[in-house]
Coordinates of C-alpha atoms in Angstrom, one line a residue:
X1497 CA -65.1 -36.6 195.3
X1498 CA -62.7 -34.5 193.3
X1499 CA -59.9 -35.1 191.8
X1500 CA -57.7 -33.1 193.9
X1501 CA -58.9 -34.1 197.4
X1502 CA -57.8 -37.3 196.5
X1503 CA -54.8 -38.9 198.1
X1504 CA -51.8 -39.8 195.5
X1505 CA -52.8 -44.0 196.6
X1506 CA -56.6 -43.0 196.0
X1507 CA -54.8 -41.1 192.3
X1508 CA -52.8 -44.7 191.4
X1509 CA -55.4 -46.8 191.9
X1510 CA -58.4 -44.9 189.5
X1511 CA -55.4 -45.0 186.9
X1512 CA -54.9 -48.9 187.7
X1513 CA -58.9 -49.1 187.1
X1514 CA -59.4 -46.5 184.4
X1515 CA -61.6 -44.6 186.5
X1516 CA -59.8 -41.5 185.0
X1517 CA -56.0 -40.8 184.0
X1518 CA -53.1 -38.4 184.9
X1519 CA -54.0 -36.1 182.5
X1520 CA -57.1 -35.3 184.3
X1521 CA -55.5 -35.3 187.7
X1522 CA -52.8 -32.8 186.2
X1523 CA -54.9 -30.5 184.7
X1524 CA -57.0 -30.5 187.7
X1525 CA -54.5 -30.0 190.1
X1526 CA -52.5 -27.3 187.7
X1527 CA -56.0 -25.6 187.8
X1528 CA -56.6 -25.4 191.9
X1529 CA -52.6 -24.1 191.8
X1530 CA -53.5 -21.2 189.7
X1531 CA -56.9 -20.5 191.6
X1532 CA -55.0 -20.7 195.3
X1533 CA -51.5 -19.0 194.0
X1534 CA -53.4 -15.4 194.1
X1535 CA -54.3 -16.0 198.0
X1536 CA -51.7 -17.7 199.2
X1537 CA -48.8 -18.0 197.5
X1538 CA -47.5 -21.2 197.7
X1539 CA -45.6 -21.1 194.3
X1540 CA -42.2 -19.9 193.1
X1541 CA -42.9 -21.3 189.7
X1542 CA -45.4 -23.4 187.5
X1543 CA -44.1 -25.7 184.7
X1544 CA -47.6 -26.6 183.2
X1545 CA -46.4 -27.3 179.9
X1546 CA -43.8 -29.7 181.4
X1547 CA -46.4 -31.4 183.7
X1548 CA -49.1 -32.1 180.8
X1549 CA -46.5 -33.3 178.9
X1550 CA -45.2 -35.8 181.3
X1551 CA -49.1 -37.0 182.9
X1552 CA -49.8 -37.4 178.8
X1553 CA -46.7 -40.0 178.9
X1554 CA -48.1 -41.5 182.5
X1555 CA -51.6 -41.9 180.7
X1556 CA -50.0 -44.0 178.1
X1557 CA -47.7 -46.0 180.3
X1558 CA -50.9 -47.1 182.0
X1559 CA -52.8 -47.5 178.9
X1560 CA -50.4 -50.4 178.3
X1561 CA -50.4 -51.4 181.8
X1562 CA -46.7 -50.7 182.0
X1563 CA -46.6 -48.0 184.7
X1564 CA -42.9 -46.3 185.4
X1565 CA -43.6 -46.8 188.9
X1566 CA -45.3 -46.5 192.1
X1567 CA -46.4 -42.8 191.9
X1568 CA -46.7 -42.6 187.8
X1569 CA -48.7 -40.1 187.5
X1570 CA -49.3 -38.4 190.5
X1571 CA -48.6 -35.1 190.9
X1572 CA -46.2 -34.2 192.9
X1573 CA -44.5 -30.4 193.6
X1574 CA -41.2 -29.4 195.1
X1575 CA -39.8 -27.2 197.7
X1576 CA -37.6 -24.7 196.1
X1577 CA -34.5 -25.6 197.8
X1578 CA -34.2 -29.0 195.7
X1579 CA -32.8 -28.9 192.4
X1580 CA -35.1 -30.2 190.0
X1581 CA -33.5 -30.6 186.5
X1582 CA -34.4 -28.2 183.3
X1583 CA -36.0 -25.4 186.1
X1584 CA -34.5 -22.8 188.2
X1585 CA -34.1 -23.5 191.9
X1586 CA -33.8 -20.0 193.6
X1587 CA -33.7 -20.6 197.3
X1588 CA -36.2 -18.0 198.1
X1589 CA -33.1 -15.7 197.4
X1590 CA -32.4 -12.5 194.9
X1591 CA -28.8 -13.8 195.0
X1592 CA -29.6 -17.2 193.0
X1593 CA -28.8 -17.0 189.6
X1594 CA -32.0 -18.0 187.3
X1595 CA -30.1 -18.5 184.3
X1596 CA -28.7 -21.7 185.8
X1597 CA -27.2 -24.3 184.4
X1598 CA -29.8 -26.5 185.8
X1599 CA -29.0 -30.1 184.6
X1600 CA -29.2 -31.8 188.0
X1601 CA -32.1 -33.3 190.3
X1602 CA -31.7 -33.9 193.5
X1603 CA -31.6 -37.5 194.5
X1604 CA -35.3 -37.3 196.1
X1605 CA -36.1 -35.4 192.3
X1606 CA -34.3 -37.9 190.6
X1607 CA -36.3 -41.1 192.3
X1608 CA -39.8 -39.2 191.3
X1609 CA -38.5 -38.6 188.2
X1610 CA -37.7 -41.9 187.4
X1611 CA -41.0 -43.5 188.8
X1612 CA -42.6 -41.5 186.7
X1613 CA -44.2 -38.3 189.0
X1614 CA -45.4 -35.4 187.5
X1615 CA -43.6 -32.2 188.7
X1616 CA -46.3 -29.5 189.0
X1617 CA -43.8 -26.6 190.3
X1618 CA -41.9 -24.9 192.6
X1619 CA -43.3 -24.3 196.2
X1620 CA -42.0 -21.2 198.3
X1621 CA -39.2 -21.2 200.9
X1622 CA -37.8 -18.4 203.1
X1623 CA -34.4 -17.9 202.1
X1624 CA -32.2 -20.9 202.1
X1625 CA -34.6 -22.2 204.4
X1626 CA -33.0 -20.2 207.3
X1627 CA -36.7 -19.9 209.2
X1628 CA -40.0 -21.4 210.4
X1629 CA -42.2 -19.0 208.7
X1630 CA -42.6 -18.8 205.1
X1631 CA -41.7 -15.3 203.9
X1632 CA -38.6 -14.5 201.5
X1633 CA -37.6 -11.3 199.9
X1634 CA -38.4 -13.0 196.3
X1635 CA -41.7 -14.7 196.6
X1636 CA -42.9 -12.1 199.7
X1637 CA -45.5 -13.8 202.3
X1638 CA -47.4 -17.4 202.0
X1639 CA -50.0 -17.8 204.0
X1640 CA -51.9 -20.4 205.9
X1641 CA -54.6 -21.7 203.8
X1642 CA -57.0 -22.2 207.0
X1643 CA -56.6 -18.0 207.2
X1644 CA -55.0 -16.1 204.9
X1645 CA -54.1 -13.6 207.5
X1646 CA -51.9 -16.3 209.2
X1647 CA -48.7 -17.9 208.4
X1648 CA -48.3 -21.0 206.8
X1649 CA -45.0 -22.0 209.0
X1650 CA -42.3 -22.6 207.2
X1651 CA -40.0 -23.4 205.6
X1652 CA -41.6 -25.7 203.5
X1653 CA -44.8 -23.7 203.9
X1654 CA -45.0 -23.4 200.2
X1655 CA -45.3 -27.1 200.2
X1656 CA -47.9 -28.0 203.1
X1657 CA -50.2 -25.1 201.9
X1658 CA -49.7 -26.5 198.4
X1659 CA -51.1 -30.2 199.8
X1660 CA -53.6 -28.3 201.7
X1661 CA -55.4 -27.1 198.9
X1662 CA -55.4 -29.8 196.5
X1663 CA -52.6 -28.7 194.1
X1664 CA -50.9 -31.8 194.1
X1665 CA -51.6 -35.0 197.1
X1666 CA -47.7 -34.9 197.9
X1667 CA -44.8 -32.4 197.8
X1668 CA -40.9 -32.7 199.1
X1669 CA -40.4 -30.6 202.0
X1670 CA -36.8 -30.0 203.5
X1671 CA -36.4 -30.0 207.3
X1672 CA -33.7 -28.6 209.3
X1673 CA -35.6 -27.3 212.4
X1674 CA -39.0 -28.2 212.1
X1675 CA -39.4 -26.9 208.6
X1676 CA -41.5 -30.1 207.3
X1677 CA -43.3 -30.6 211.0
X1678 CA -44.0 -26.7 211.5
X1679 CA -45.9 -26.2 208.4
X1680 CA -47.7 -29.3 208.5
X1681 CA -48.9 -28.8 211.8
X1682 CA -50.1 -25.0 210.7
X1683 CA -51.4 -26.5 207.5
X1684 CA -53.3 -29.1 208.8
X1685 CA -51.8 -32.2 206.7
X1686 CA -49.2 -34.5 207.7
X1687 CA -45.5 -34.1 207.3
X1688 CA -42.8 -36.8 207.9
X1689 CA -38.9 -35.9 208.6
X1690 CA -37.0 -39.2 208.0
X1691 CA -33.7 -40.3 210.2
X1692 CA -31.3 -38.7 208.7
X1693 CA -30.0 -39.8 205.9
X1694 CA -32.8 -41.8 205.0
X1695 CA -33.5 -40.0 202.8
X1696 CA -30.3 -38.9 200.5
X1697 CA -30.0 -34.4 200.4
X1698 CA -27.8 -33.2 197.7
X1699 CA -26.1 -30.7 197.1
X1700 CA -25.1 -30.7 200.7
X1701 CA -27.0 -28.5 203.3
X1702 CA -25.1 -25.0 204.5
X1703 CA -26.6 -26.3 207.7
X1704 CA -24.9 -29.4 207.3
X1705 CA -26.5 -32.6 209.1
X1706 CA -29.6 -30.7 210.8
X1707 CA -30.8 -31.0 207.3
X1708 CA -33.2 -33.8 206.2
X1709 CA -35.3 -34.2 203.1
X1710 CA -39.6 -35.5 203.9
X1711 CA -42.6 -35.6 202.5
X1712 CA -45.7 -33.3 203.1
X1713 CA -48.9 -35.0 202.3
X1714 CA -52.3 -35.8 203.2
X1715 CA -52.2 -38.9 204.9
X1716 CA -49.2 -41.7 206.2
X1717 CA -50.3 -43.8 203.7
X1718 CA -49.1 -41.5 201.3
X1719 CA -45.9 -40.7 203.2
X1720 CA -45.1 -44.4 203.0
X1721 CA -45.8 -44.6 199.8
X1722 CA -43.5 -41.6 198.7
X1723 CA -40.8 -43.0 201.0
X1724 CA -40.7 -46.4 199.2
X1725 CA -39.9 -44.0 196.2
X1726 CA -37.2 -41.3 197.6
X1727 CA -35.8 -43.7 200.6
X1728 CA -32.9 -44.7 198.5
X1729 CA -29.2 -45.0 198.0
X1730 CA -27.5 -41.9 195.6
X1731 CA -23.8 -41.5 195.6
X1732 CA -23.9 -38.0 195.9
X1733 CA -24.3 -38.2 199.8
X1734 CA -21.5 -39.7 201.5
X1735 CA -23.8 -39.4 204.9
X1736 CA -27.2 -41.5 203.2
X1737 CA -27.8 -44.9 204.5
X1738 CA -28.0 -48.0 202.7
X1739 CA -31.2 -49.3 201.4
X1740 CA -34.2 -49.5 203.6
X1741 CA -34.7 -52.3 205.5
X1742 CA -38.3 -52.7 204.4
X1743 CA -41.1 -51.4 202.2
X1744 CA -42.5 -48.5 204.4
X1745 CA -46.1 -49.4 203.1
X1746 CA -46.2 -52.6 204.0
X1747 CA -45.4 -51.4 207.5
X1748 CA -48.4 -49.4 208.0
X1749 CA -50.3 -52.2 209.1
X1750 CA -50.3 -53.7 212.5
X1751 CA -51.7 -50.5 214.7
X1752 CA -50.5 -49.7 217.5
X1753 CA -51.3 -52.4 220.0
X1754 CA -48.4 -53.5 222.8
X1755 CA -46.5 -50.1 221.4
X1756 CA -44.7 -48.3 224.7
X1757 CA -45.4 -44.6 224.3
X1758 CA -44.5 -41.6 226.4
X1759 CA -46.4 -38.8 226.3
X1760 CA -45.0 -35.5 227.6
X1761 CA -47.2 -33.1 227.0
X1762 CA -44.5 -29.8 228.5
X1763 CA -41.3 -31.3 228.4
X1764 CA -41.4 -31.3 231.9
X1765 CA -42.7 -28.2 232.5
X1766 CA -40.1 -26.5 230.1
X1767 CA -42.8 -25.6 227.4
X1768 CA -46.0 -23.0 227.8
X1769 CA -49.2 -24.9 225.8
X1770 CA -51.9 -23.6 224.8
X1771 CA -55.0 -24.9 225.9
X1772 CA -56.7 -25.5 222.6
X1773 CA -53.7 -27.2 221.9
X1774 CA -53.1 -29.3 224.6
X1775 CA -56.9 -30.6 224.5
X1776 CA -56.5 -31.7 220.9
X1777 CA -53.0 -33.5 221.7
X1778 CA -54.2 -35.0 224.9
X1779 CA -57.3 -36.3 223.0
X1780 CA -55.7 -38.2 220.3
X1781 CA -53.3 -39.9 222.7
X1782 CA -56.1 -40.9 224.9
X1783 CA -57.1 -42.7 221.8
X1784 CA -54.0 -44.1 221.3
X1785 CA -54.5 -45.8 224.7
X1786 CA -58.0 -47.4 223.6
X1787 CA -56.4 -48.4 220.1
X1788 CA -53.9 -50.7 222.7
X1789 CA -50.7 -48.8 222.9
X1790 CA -49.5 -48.6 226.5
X1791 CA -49.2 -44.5 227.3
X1792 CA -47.7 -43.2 230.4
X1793 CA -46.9 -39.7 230.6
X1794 CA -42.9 -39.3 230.9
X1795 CA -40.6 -36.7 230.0
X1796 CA -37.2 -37.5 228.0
X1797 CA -34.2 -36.2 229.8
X1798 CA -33.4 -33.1 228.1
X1799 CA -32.8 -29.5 229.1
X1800 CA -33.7 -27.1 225.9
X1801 CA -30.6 -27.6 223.5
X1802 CA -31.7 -23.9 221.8
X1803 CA -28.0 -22.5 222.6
X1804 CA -26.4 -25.6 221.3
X1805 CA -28.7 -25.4 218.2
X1806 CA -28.3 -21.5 217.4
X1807 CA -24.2 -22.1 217.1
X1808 CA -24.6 -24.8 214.5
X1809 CA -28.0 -23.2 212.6
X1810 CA -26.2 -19.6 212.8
X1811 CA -22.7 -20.8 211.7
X1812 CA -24.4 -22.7 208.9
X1813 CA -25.7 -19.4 207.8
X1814 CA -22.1 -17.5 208.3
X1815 CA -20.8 -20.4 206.1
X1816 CA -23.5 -19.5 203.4
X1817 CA -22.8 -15.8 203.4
X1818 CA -19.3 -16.2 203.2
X1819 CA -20.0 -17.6 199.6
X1820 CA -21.6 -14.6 198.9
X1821 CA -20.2 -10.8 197.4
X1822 CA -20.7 -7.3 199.5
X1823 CA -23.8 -6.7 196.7
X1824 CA -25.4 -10.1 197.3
X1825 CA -25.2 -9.9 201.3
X1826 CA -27.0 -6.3 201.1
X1827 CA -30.2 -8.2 198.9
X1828 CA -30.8 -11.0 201.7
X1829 CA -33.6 -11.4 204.0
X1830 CA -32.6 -9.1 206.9
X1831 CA -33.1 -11.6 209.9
X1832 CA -30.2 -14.0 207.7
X1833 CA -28.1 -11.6 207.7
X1834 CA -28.3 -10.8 211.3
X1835 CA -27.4 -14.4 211.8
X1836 CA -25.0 -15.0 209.4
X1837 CA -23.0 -12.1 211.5
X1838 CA -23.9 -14.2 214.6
X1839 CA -22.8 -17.2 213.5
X1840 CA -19.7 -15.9 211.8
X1841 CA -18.2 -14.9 215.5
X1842 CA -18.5 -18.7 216.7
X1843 CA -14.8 -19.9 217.2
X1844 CA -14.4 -23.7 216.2
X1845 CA -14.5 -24.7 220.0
X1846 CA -17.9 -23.3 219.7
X1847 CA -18.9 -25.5 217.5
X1848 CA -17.4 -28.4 218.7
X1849 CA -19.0 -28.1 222.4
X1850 CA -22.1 -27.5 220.8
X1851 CA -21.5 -30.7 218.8
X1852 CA -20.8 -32.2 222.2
X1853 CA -24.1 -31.2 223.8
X1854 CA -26.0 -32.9 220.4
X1855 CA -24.2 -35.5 220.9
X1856 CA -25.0 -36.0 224.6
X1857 CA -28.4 -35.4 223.8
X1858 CA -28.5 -37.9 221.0
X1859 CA -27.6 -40.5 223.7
X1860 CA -29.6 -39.8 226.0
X1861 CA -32.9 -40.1 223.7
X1862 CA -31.2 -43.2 222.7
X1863 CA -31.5 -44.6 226.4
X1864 CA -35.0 -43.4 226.6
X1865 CA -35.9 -44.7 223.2
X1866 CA -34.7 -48.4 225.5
X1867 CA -38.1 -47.9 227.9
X1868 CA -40.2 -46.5 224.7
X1869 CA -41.3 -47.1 221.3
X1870 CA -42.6 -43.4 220.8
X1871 CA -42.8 -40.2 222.2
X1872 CA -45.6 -38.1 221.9
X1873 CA -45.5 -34.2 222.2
X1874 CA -47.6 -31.4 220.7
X1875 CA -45.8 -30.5 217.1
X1876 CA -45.9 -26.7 218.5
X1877 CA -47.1 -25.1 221.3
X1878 CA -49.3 -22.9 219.6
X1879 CA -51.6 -22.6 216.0
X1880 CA -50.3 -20.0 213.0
X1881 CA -50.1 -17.0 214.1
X1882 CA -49.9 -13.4 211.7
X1883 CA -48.5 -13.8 208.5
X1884 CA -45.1 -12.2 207.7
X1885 CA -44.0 -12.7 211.2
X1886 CA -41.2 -14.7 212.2
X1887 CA -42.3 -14.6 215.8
X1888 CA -45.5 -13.7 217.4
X1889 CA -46.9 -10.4 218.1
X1890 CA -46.5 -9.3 221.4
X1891 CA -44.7 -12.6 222.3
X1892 CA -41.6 -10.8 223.4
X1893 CA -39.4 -13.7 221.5
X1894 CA -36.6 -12.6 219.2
X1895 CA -36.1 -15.8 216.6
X1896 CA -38.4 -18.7 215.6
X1897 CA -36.7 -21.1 217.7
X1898 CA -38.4 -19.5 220.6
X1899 CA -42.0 -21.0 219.7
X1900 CA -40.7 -23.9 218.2
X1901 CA -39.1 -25.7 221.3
X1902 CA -40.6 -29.3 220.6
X1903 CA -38.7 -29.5 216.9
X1904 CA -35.5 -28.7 216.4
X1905 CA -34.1 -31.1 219.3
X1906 CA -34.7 -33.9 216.8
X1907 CA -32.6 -32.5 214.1
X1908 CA -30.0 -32.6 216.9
X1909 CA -30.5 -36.3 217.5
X1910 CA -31.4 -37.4 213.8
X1911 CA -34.6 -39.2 214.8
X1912 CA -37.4 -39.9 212.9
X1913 CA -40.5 -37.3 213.6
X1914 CA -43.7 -36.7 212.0
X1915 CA -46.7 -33.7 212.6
X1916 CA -50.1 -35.2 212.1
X1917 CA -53.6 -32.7 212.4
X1918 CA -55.6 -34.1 215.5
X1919 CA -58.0 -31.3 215.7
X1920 CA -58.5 -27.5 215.6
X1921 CA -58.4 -24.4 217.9
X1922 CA -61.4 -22.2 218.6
X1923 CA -60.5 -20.2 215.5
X1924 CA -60.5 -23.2 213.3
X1925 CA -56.5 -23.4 213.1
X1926 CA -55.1 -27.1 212.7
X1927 CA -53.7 -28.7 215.6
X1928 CA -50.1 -30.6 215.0
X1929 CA -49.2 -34.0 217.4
X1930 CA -45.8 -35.1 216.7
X1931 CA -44.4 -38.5 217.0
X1932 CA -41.0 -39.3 217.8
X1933 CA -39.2 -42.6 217.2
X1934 CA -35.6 -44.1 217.8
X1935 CA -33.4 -43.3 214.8
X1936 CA -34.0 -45.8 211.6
X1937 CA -37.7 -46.8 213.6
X1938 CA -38.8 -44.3 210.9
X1939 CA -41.9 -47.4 209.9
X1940 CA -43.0 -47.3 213.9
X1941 CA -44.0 -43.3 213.4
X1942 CA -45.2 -43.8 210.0
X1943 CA -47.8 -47.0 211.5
X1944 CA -48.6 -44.8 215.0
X1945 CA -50.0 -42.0 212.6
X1946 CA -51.8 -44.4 210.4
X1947 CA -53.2 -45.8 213.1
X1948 CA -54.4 -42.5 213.9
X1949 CA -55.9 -41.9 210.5
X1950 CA -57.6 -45.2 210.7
X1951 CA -59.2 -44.0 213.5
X1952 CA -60.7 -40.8 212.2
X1953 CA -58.9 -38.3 214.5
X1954 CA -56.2 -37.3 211.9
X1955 CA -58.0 -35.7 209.2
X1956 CA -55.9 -34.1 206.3

């Protein structure tokens, strides 16, 4: 096997045994990121220099058995909305200044850094993160690596087609609507967004608690694994939880015997599925039944919060162009300044009733969380569709939120949710399932998709 299909646990172990060292898995995986960049691009920046130099520091940490960490070593890159110290982090924006200062990681940086990760570069973002699709007006168009004619979701798409093709097992994604769980399910690999707060975000999101920080990878054991790492206190965010209650690797184990899951495959009826889709999902939870989970199919008692959603995400955008000059507003991505106009008429009642409705919403997922362990939808409705889109052709729907109904509700609530790939459409486009826990049962997702992976219908 190659070095870069290899999962960041299969990466630690060879350097425990000396099967090879970091230096090899850097160079290798700074190699497949300069083949894939031309046809896909998935990269704002590459620090090469800065990567060999700190895998040739890894290599003799392990030499003297005396590794940093859990991932020292592994190459890891990062979602260009984190800052990530000594490099510019643009925000998929022509209004970011390059020349910095840039002295600060963010806290998920920070724990890499200190564990001793290697930071292969910069992945691609829309602007600020604004949409589902990956497209900004300073990196242009990543696409999906299945198809290079499709999109690779976004708005970590830089990231999950990054993991895709082997330049680098893990990468930190941002989510504030989906954008970890839409990309992975487009991508094909898995992608994990934490309660909130699990996993510490600063500087502070425009978008404001929607926002969480998760990993894109190619399993859940590598998820746990970089969740033992960035699942930590930082005093910079005054909304992070306290330590975790529990190393999330050890959780893994266990399967998902006795577990009460809920599988609504519509919402109700709400949500149009495609066929291919619905197959794959039904599929895998049918073999969550035979692995010993007990599966019903039930709907959670929500009507489509997209209203309540679009006042917050929109106002979250009006607050970022208000920071912003005349000349600066004219050089964003058209469809965010459309919104930040929307969102800039919301009066603070607005807001507040739609903080009401999340709120209502976050209890009543909290009484049906009481009857289940997990709920089980598709990730998206559909597979990637044309590349520099943020909606389908022909679909008739105006923003992203229109195809992505099964996501954002659970950046309204704060729960924990994850994409894994169960299978493929006709045209040989991943398949995303998405598992949804009670907020802090983050280790229940994480063991479900293991479980999964164990069982050889999750394939990264």
């Amino acid at each position: 096997m190659e070095l870069t299909e290899l999962t960041a646990v299969q990466l630690v172990e060879g350097y425990r045994t000396g099967a090879f060292d970091p230096v090899e898995a850097t160079r290798a995986a700074l190699a497949r990121a300069v083949e894939i960049q031309p046809v896909v691009g998935a990269f704002v920046r590459l620090t090469a220099d800065e990567a060999l130099r700190r895998a040739r520091e890894s290599a003799e940490r392990w030499r003297r058995g005396e590794p940093a960490g859990l991932v020292d070593g592994v190459p890891v890159t990062v979602k260009d909305l984190l800052l990530t110290r000594g490099f510019p982090t643009l925000r998929g924006s022509r209004t970011v200044d390059p020349d910095g200062p840039w002295t600060e990681d963010a806290p998920s940086v920070a724990r890499l850094r200190e564990q001793g990760a290697v930071f292969l570069g910069k992945t691609t973002t829309p602007e600020y993160g604004w949409k589902a699709v990956t497209d900004s007006p300073l990196s242009g168009v990543t696409r999906n690596p299945h198809d290079p004619a499709r999109t690779a979701g976004g708005s970590s798409g830089g990231s999950a087609a990054a993991v895709a093709l082997g330049a680098g097992p893990v990468s930190l994604g941002t989510d504030g609507g989906g954008s970890v769980r839409v990309p992975a399910a487009f991508c094909g690999v898995f992608g994990l967004k934490p309660t909130y707060g699990r996993v510490p975000l600063y500087p502070a999101s425009a978008f404001g608690t929607l926002a969480h920080v998760g990993p894109l990878t190619r399993d859940a054991a590598d998820a746990a694994l970089l969740m033992d790492v960035i699942a930590a206190p930082d005093a910079r965010d005054w909304s992070a939880l306290g330590p975790a209650p529990g190393s999330f690797t050890a959780g893994l184990a266990g399967g998902v015997r006795g577990l009460r899951v809920a599988y609504s495959p519509t919402f109700g009826g709400q949500v149009a599925v495609r066929p291919a889709v619905a197959s794959a999902v039904r599929h895998a939870v049918e073999l969550l039944a035979g692995l010993g989970a007990y599966v019903e199919e039930a709907d959670p008692d929500l009507a489509d919060p997209v209203d309540a959603f679009h006042t917050l995400w929109f106002s979250g955008a009006a607050r970022l162009g208000q920071r912003l000059g005349p000349h600066q507003r004219e050089l964003l991505d058209p469809g965010l300044r459309e919104i930040c106009g929307l969102g800039a008429r919301y009066s603070a009642l607005d807001y507040l009733a739609a903080v009401e409705v999340r709120m209502d919403l976050g209890r009543r997922m909290g009484r049906f969380h009481e009857s289940y362990d997990l709920l089980v939808t598709p990730t998206l409705p559909l597979t990637a569709f044309e590349a520099g889109a943020e909606v389908p052709k022909g679909s008739g729907l105006r923003r992203w939120t229109g195809w992505t109904p099964f996501t954002y509700p659970f950046n309204l609530t704060q729960q924990p949710a994850a994409s894994v790939p169960v299978g493929a459409d006709p045209d040989g486009l991943p398949v995303g399932l998405q598992l949804v826990a009670a907020r802090h049962r983050d280790d229940l997702v994480l063991r479900a998709a293991h479980a999964l992976y164990e069982a050889g219908i999750a394939r990264g």
